Tab-separated table of C-alpha atoms in Angstrom:
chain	number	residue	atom	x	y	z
A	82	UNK	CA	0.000	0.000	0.000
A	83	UNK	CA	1.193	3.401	-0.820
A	84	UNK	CA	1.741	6.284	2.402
A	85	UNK	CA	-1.656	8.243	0.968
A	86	UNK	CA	-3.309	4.916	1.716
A	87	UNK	CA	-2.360	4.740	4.858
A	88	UNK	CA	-2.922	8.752	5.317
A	89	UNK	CA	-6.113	7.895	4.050
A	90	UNK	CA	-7.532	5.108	6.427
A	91	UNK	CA	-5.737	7.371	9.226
A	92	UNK	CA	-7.449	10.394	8.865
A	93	UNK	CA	-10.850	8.667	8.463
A	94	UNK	CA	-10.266	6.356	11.791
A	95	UNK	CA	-10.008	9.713	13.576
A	96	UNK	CA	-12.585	11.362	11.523
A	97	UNK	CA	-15.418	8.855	11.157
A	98	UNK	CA	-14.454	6.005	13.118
A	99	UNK	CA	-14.518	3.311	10.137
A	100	UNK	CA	-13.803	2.927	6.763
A	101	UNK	CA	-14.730	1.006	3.976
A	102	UNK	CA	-11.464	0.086	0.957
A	103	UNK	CA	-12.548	-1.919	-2.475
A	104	UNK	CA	-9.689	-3.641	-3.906
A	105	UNK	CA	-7.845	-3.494	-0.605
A	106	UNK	CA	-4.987	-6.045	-1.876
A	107	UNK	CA	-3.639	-7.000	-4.959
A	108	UNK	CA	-6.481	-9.078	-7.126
A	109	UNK	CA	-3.976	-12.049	-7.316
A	110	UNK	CA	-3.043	-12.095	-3.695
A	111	UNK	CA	-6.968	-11.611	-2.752
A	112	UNK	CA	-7.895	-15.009	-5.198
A	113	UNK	CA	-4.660	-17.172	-3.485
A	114	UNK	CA	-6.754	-16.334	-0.014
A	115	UNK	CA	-9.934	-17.123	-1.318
A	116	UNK	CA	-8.806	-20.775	-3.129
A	117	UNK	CA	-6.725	-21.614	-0.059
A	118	UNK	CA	-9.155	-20.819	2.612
A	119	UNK	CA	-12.512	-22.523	0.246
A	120	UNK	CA	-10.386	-25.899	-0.074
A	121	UNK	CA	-8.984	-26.141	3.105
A	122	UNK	CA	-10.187	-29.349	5.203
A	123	UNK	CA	-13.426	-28.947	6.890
A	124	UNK	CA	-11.752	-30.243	10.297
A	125	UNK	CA	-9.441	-27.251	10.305
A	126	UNK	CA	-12.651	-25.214	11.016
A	127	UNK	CA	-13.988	-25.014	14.515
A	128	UNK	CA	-17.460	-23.712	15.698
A	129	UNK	CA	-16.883	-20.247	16.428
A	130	UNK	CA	-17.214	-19.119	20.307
A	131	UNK	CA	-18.420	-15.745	22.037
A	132	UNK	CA	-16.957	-13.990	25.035
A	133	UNK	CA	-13.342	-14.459	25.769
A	134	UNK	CA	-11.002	-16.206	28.332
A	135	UNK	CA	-13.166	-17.086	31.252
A	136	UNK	CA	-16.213	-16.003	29.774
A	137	UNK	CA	-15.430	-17.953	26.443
A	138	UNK	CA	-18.536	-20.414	25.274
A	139	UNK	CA	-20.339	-21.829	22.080
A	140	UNK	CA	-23.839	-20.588	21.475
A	141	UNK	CA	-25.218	-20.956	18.443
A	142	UNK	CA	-28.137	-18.880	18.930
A	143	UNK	CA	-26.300	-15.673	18.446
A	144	UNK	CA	-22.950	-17.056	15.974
A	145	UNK	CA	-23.272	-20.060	13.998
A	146	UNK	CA	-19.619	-19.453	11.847
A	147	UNK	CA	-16.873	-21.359	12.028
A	148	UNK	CA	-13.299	-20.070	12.008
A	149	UNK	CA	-9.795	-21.168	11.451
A	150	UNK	CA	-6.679	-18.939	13.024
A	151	UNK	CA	-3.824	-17.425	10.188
A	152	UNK	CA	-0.926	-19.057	10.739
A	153	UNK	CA	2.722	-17.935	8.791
A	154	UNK	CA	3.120	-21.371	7.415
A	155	UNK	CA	1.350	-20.806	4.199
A	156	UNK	CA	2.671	-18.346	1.875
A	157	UNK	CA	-0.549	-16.458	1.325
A	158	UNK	CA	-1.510	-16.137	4.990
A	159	UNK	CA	2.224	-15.058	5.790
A	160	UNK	CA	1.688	-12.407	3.007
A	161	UNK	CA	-1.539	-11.028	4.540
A	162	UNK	CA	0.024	-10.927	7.988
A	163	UNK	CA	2.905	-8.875	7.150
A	164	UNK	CA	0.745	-6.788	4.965
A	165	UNK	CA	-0.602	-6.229	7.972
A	166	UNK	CA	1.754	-5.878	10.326
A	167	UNK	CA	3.068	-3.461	7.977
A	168	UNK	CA	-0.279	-1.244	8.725
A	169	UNK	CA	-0.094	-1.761	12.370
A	170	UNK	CA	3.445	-0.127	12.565
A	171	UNK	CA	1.566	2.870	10.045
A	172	UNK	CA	-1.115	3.133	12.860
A	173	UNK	CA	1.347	3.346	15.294
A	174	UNK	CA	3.432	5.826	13.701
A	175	UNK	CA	0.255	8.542	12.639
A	176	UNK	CA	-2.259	7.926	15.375
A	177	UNK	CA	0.247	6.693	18.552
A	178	UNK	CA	-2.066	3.988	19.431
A	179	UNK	CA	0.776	1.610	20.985
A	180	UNK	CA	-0.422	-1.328	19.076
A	181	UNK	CA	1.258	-4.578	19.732
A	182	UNK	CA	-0.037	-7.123	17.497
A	183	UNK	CA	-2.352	-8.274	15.132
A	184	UNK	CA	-4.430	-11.541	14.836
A	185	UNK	CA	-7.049	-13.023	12.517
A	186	UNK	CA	-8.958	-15.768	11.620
A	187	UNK	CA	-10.898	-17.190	8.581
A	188	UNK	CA	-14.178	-16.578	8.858
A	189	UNK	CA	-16.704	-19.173	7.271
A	190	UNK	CA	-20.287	-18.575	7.074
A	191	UNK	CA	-22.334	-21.379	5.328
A	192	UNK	CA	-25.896	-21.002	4.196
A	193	UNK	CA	-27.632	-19.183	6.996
A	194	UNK	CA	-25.064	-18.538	9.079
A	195	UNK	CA	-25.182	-15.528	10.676
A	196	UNK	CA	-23.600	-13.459	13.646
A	197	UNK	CA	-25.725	-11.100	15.900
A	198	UNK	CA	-25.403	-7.677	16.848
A	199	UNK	CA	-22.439	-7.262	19.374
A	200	UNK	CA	-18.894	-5.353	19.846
A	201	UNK	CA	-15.310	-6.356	19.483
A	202	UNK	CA	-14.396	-4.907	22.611
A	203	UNK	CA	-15.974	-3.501	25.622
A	204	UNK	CA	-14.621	-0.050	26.439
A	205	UNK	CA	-11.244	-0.474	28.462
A	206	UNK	CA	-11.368	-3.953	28.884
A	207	UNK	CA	-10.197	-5.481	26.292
A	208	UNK	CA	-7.146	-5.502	24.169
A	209	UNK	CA	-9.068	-5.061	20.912
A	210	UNK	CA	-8.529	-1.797	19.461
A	211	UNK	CA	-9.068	-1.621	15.710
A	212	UNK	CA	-11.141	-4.761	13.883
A	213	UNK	CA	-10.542	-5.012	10.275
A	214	UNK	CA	-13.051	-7.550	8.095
A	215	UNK	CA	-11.456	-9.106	4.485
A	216	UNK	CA	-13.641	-10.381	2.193
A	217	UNK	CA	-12.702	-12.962	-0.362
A	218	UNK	CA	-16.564	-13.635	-2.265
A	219	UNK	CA	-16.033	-13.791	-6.026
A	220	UNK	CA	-19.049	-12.732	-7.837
A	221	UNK	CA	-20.959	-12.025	-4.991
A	222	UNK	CA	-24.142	-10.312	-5.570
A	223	UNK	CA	-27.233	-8.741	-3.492
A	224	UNK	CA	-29.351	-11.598	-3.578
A	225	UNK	CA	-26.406	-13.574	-2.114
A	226	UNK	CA	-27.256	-11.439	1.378
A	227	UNK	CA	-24.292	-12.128	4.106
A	228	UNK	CA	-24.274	-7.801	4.616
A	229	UNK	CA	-21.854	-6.612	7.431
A	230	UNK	CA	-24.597	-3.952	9.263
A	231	UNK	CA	-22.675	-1.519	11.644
A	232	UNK	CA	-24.261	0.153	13.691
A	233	UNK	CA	-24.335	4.195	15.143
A	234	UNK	CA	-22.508	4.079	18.902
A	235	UNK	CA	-24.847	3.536	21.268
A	236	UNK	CA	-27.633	3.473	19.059
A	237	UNK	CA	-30.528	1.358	16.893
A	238	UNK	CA	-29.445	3.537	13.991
A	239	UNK	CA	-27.736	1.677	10.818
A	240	UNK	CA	-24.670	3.789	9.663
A	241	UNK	CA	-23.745	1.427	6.988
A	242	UNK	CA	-24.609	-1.903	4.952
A	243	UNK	CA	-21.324	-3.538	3.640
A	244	UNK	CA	-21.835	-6.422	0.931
A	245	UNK	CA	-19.377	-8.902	1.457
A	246	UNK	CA	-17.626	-8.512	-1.799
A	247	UNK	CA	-13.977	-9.801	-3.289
A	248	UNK	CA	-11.654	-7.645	-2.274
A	249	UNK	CA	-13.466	-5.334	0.178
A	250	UNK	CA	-11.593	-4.179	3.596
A	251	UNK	CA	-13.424	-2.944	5.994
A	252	UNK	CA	-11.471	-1.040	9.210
A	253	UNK	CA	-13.455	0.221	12.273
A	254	UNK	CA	-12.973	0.840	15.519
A	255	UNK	CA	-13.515	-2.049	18.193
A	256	UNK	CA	-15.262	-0.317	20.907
A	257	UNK	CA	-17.205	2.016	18.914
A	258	UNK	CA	-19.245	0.143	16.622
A	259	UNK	CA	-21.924	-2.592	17.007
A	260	UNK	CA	-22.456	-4.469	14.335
A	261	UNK	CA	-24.065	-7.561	13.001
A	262	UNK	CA	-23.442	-10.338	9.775
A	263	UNK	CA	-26.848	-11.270	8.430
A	264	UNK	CA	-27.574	-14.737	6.938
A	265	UNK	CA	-26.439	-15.494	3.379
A	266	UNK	CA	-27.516	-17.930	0.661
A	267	UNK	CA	-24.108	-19.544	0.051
A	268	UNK	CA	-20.852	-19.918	1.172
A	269	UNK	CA	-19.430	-16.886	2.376
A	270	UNK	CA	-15.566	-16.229	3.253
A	271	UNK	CA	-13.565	-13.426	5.093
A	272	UNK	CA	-10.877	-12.564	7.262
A	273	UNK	CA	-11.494	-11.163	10.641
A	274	UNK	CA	-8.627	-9.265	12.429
A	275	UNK	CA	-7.747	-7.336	15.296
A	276	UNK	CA	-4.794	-4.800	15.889
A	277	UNK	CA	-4.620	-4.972	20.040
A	278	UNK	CA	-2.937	-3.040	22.212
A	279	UNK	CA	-0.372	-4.796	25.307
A	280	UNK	CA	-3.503	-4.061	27.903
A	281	UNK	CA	-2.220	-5.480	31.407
A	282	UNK	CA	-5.072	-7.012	33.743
């Protein structure tokens, strides 16, 4: 990515809170991501949980995808993670933010899969700082459904409907924003991520 890019999602973190990038990554590195993570073996995937550490559980009733961690020991997912890490030092350097890492996981989301409204991160408790969503749907269209809705702070109020289409980045802040994925009609792939800060209990 070029510095205005990085000025650019910068200035609109502080600005707006979110922003929304088509053709985030080169196409070819976007399509390596999408045929790795659509053939990889159904037993890498595990039913995705709410909560964290203690609180951690399965419940189906409010997120039904499943999700696999990125690891460095494929090529593609070691490119995405220092394309990434690359960003987080960015962050660091324009906004001061004192992130110390980043992690993310394939997100899968058969047929009517879906995740209810909720937040990355509860404000000053968590080490979640800024989430970032990757989509990898080729020929996705509105009838497929699977929208990422976000949601005004502290509010009922929709600020934004994303379709989940190839290529699309999406970078918000983790306390700020509620939002919700709604049910789709196929298969639908991303990459969730989280830039997090060294918070000490």
């Amino acid at each position: 990515m070029t510095q205005t890019v990085y000025d650019q999602i910068a200035n609109a973190l502080v600005e707006d809170g979110y922003i929304i990038l088509e053709n985030f990554l080169p196409s070819k590195l976007t399509q390596q991501l999408y045929q790795h993570v659509s053939t990889l073996p159904k037993q890498q995937f595990k039913p995705a949980a709410i909560g964290r550490n203690n609180d951690r559980q399965l419940n189906q009733g409010i997120r039904s995808d499943q999700t696999r961690w990125l690891s460095e020991e494929t090529p593609c997912e070691q490119t995405y993670l220092t394309v990434m890490d690359e960003y987080r030092h960015q962050l660091n350097q324009n906004l001061f933010l004192g992130l110390h890492d980043y992690e993310a996981h394939f997100a899968h989301y058969s047929a009517g899969s879906y995740y209810q409204r909720h937040t990355d991160a509860f404000k000053g408790k968590s080490n979640r700082v800024v989430t970032t969503v990757f989509y990898l749907n080729p020929e996705w269209t509105q009838n497929d459904g699977g929208e990422l809705i976000i949601y005004q702070a502290d509010s009922e109020d929709v600020l934004c409907r994303i379709s989940p289409q190839f290529g699309t980045m999406v970078i918000f802040l983790s306390e700020r924003f509620p939002h919700e994925v709604l049910a789709a009609t196929r298969d639908r792939y991303s990459i969730a991520g989280w830039f997090r800060i060294d918070r000490q209990p």
